[in-house]
mmCIF file of C-alpha atoms in Angstrom:
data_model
loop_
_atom_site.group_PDB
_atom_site.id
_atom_site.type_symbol
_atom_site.label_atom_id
_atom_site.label_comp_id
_atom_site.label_asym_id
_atom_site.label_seq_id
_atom_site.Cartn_x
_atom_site.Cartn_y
_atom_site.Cartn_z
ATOM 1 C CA UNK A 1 76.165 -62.929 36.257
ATOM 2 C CA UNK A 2 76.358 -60.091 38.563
ATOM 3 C CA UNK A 3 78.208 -56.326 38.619
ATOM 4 C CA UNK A 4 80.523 -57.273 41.155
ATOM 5 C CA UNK A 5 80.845 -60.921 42.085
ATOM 6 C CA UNK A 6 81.757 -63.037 38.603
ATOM 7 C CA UNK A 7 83.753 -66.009 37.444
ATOM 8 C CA UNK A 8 84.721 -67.182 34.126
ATOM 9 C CA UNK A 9 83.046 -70.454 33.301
ATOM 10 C CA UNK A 10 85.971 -72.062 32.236
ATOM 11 C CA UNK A 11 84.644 -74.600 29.143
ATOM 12 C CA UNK A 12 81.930 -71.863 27.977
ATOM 13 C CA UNK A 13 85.075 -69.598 28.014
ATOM 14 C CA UNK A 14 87.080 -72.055 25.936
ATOM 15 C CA UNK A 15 84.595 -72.374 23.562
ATOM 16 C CA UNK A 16 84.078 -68.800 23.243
ATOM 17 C CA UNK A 17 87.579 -68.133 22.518
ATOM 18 C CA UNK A 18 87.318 -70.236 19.699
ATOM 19 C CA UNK A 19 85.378 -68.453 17.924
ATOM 20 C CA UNK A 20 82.023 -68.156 15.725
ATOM 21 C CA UNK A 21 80.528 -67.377 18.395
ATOM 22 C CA UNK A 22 78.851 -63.331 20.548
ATOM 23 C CA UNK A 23 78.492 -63.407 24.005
ATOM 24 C CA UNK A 24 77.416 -60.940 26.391
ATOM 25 C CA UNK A 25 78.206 -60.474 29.796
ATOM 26 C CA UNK A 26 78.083 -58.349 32.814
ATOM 27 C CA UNK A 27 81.658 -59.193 33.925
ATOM 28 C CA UNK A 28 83.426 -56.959 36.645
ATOM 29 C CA UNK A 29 86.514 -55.297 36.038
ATOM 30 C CA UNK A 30 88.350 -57.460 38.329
ATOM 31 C CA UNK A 31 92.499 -58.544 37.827
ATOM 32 C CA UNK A 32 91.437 -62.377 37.043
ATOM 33 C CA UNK A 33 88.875 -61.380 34.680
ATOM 34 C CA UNK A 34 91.448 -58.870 32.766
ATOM 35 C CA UNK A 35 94.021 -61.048 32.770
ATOM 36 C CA UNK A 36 92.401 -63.909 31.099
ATOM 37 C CA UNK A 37 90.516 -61.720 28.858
ATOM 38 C CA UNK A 38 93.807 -60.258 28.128
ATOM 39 C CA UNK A 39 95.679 -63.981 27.237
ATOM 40 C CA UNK A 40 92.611 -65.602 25.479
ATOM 41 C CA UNK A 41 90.002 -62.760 24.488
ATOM 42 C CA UNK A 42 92.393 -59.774 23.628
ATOM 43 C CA UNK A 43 89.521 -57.023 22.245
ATOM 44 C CA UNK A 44 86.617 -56.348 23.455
ATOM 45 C CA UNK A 45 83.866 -54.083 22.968
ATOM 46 C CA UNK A 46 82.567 -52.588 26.614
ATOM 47 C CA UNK A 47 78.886 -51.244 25.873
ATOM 48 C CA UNK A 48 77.872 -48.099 28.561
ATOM 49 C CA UNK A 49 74.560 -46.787 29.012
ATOM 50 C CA UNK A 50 74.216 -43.969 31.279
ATOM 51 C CA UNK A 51 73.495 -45.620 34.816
ATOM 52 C CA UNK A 52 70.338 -43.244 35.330
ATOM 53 C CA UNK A 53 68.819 -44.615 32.372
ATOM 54 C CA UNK A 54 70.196 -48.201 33.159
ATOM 55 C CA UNK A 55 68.243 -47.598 36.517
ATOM 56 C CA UNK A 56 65.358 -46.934 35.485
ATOM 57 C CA UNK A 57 65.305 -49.919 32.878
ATOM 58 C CA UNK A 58 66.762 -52.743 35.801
ATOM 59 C CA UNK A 59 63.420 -50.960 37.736
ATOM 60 C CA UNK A 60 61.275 -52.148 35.482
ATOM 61 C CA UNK A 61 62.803 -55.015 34.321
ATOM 62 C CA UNK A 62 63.092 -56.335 38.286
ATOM 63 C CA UNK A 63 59.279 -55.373 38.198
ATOM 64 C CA UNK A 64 58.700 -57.677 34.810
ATOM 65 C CA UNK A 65 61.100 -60.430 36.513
ATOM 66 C CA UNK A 66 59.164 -60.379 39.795
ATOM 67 C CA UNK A 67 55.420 -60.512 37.198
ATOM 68 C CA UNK A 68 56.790 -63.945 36.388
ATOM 69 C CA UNK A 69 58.087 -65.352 39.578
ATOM 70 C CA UNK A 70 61.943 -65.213 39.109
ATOM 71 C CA UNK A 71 62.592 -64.133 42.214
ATOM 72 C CA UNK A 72 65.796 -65.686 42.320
ATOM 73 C CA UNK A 73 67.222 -64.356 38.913
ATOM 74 C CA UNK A 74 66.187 -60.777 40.920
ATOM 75 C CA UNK A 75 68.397 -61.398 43.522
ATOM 76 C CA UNK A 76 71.212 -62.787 41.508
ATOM 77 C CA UNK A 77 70.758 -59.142 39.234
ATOM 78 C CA UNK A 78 70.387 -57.158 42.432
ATOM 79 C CA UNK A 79 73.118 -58.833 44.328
ATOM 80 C CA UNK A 80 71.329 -57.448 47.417
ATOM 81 C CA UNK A 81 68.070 -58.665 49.414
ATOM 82 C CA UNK A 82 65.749 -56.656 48.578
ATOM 83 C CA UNK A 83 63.247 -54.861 51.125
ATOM 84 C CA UNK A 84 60.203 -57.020 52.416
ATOM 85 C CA UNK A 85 57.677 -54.728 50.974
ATOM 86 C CA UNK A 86 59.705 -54.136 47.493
ATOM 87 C CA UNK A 87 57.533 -54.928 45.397
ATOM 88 C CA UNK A 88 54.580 -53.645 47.391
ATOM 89 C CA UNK A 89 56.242 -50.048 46.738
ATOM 90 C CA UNK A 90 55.235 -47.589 44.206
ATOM 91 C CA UNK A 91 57.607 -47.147 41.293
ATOM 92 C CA UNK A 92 58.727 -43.880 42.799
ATOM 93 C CA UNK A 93 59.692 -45.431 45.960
ATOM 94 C CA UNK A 94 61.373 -48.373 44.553
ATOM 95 C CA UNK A 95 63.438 -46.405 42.232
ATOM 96 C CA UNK A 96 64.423 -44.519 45.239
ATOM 97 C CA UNK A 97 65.669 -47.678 46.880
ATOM 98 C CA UNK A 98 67.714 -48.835 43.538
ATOM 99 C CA UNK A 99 69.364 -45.173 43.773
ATOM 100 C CA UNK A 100 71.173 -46.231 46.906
ATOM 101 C CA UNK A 101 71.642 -49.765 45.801
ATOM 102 C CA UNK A 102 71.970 -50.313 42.441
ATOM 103 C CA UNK A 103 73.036 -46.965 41.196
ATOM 104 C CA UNK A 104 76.396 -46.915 42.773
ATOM 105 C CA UNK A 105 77.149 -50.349 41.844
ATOM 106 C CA UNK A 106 76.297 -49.648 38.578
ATOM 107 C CA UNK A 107 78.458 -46.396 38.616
ATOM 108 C CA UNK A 108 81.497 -48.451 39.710
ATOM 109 C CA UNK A 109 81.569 -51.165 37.019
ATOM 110 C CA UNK A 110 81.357 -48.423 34.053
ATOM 111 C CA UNK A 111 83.821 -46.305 35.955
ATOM 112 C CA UNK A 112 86.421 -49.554 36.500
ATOM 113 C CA UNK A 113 85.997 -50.433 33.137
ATOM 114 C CA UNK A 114 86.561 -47.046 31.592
ATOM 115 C CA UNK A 115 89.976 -46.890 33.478
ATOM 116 C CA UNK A 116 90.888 -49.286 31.939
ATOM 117 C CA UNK A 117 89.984 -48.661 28.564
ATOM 118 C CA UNK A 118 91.367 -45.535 28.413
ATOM 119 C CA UNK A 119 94.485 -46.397 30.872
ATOM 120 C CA UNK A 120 96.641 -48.324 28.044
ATOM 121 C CA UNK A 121 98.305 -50.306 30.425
ATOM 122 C CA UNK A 122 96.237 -53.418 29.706
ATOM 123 C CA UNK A 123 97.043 -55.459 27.105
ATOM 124 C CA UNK A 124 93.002 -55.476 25.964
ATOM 125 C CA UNK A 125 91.982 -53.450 22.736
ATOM 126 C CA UNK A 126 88.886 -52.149 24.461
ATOM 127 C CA UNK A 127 85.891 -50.228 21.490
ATOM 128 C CA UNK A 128 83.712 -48.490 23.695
ATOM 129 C CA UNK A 129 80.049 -48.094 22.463
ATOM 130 C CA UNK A 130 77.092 -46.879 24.548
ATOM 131 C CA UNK A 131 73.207 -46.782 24.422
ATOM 132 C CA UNK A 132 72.821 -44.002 22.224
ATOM 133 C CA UNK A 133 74.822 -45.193 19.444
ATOM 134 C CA UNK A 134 72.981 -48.508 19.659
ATOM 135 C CA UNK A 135 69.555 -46.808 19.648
ATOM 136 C CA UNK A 136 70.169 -44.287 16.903
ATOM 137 C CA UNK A 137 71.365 -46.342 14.453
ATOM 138 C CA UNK A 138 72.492 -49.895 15.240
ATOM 139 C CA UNK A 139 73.266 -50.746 11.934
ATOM 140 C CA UNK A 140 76.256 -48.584 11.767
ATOM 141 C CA UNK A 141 77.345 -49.609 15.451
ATOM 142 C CA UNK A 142 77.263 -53.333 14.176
ATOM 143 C CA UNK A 143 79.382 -51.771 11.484
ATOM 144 C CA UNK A 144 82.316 -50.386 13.543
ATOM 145 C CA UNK A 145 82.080 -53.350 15.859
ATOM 146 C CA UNK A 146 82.942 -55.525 12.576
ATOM 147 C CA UNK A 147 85.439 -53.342 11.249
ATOM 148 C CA UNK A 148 87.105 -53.604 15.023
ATOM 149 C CA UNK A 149 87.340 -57.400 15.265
ATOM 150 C CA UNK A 150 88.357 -56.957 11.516
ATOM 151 C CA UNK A 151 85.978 -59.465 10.115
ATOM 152 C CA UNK A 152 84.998 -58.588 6.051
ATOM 153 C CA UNK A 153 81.502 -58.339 5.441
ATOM 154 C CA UNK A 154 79.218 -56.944 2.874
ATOM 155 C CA UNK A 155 77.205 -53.969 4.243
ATOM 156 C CA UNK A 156 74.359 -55.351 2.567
ATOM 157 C CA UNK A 157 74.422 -58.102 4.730
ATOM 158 C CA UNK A 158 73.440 -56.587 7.937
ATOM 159 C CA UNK A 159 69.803 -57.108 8.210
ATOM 160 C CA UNK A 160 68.149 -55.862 11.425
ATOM 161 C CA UNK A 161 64.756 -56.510 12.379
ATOM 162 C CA UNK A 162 62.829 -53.402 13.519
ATOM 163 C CA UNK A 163 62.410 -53.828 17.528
ATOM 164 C CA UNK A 164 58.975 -54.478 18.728
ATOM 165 C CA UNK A 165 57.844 -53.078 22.044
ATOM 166 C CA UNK A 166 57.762 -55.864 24.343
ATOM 167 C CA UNK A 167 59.808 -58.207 22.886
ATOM 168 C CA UNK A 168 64.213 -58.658 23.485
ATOM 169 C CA UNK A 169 63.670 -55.656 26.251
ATOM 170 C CA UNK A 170 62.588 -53.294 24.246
ATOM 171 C CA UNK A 171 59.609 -51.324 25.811
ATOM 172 C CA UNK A 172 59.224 -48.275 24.230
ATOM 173 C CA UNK A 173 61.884 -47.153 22.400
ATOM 174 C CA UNK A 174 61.255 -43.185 21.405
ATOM 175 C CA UNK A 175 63.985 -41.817 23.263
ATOM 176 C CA UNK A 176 67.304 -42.971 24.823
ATOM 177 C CA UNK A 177 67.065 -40.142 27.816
ATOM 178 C CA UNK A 178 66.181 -41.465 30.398
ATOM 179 C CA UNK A 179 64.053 -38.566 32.308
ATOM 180 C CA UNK A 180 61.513 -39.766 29.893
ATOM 181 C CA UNK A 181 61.461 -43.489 30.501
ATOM 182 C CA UNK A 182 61.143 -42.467 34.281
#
């Protein structure tokens, strides 16, 4: 779902809330969507990446998207239409259009959510991660996130694959700044 303009699906919500079960979302910080994460869904773990580095990943990603014909699933991401000659634009240029699109978007949803978190006045227990964490060492961020929604587990059992580039999103994968993905 999009930044700004999102629903709860009610029956995938019920079944999440039951349990055994991860989901990820891109869910805006808006009252409906607190309050019934609030009443069903009390924590929560909000996961930031710096929105210059999550810029230059949705560039490429729209590019990879676009590769395959999903131009629909672009539009959804983008929320915007997108210039005729987008994709006809050099990577330069079209992260220059995304800077004045998507950047401030993107800017607004981490900042709306991090009021929150750190506001107390919501009845959500919000564990903040970000990129770095996850890149550096995701075993021990799988770790906390565990210990948050206080579910016992052996350490041993946290296997993770080593990321290939190319494969879940994962292009390169030597640094988390993001002046050198760009």
């Amino acid at each position: 779902c999009g930044l700004t303009r999102a629903g709860l699906h009610e029956p995938s919500f019920l079944r999440f809330i039951r349990g055994n079960l991860i989901c990820q979302e891109h869910l805006p910080a808006e009252p409906h969507i607190v309050a019934s994460l609030e009443m069903r869904a009390p924590r929560m773990v909000l996961h930031v990446r710096d929105p210059r580095a999550a810029l230059v990943s949705w560039v490429h990603h729209v590019n990879t998207i676009n590769s395959k014909g999903h131009i629909v699933a672009i539009l959804q991401g983008v929320e915007c239409r997108l210039p005729d000659d987008y994709f006809n634009r050099s990577v330069v240029d079209q992260l220059a259009w995304q800077v004045d699109h998507f950047l401030p978007t993107t800017s607004n949803w981490i900042s709306r959510w991090m009021d929150i978190a750190h506001s107390g006045s919501s009845g959500l227990q919000i564990m903040v991660t970000n990129y770095t964490d996850l890149a550096s060492d995701g075993r021990a961020l799988l770790s906390r996130i565990l210990d948050f929604y206080q579910i016992k587990y052996q350490p041993d059992w946290i296997k993770l694959p080593k990321p290939e580039t190319g494969k879940w999103n994962y292009r390169a994968g030597k640094t988390v700044d993001w002046r050198d993905a760009y």
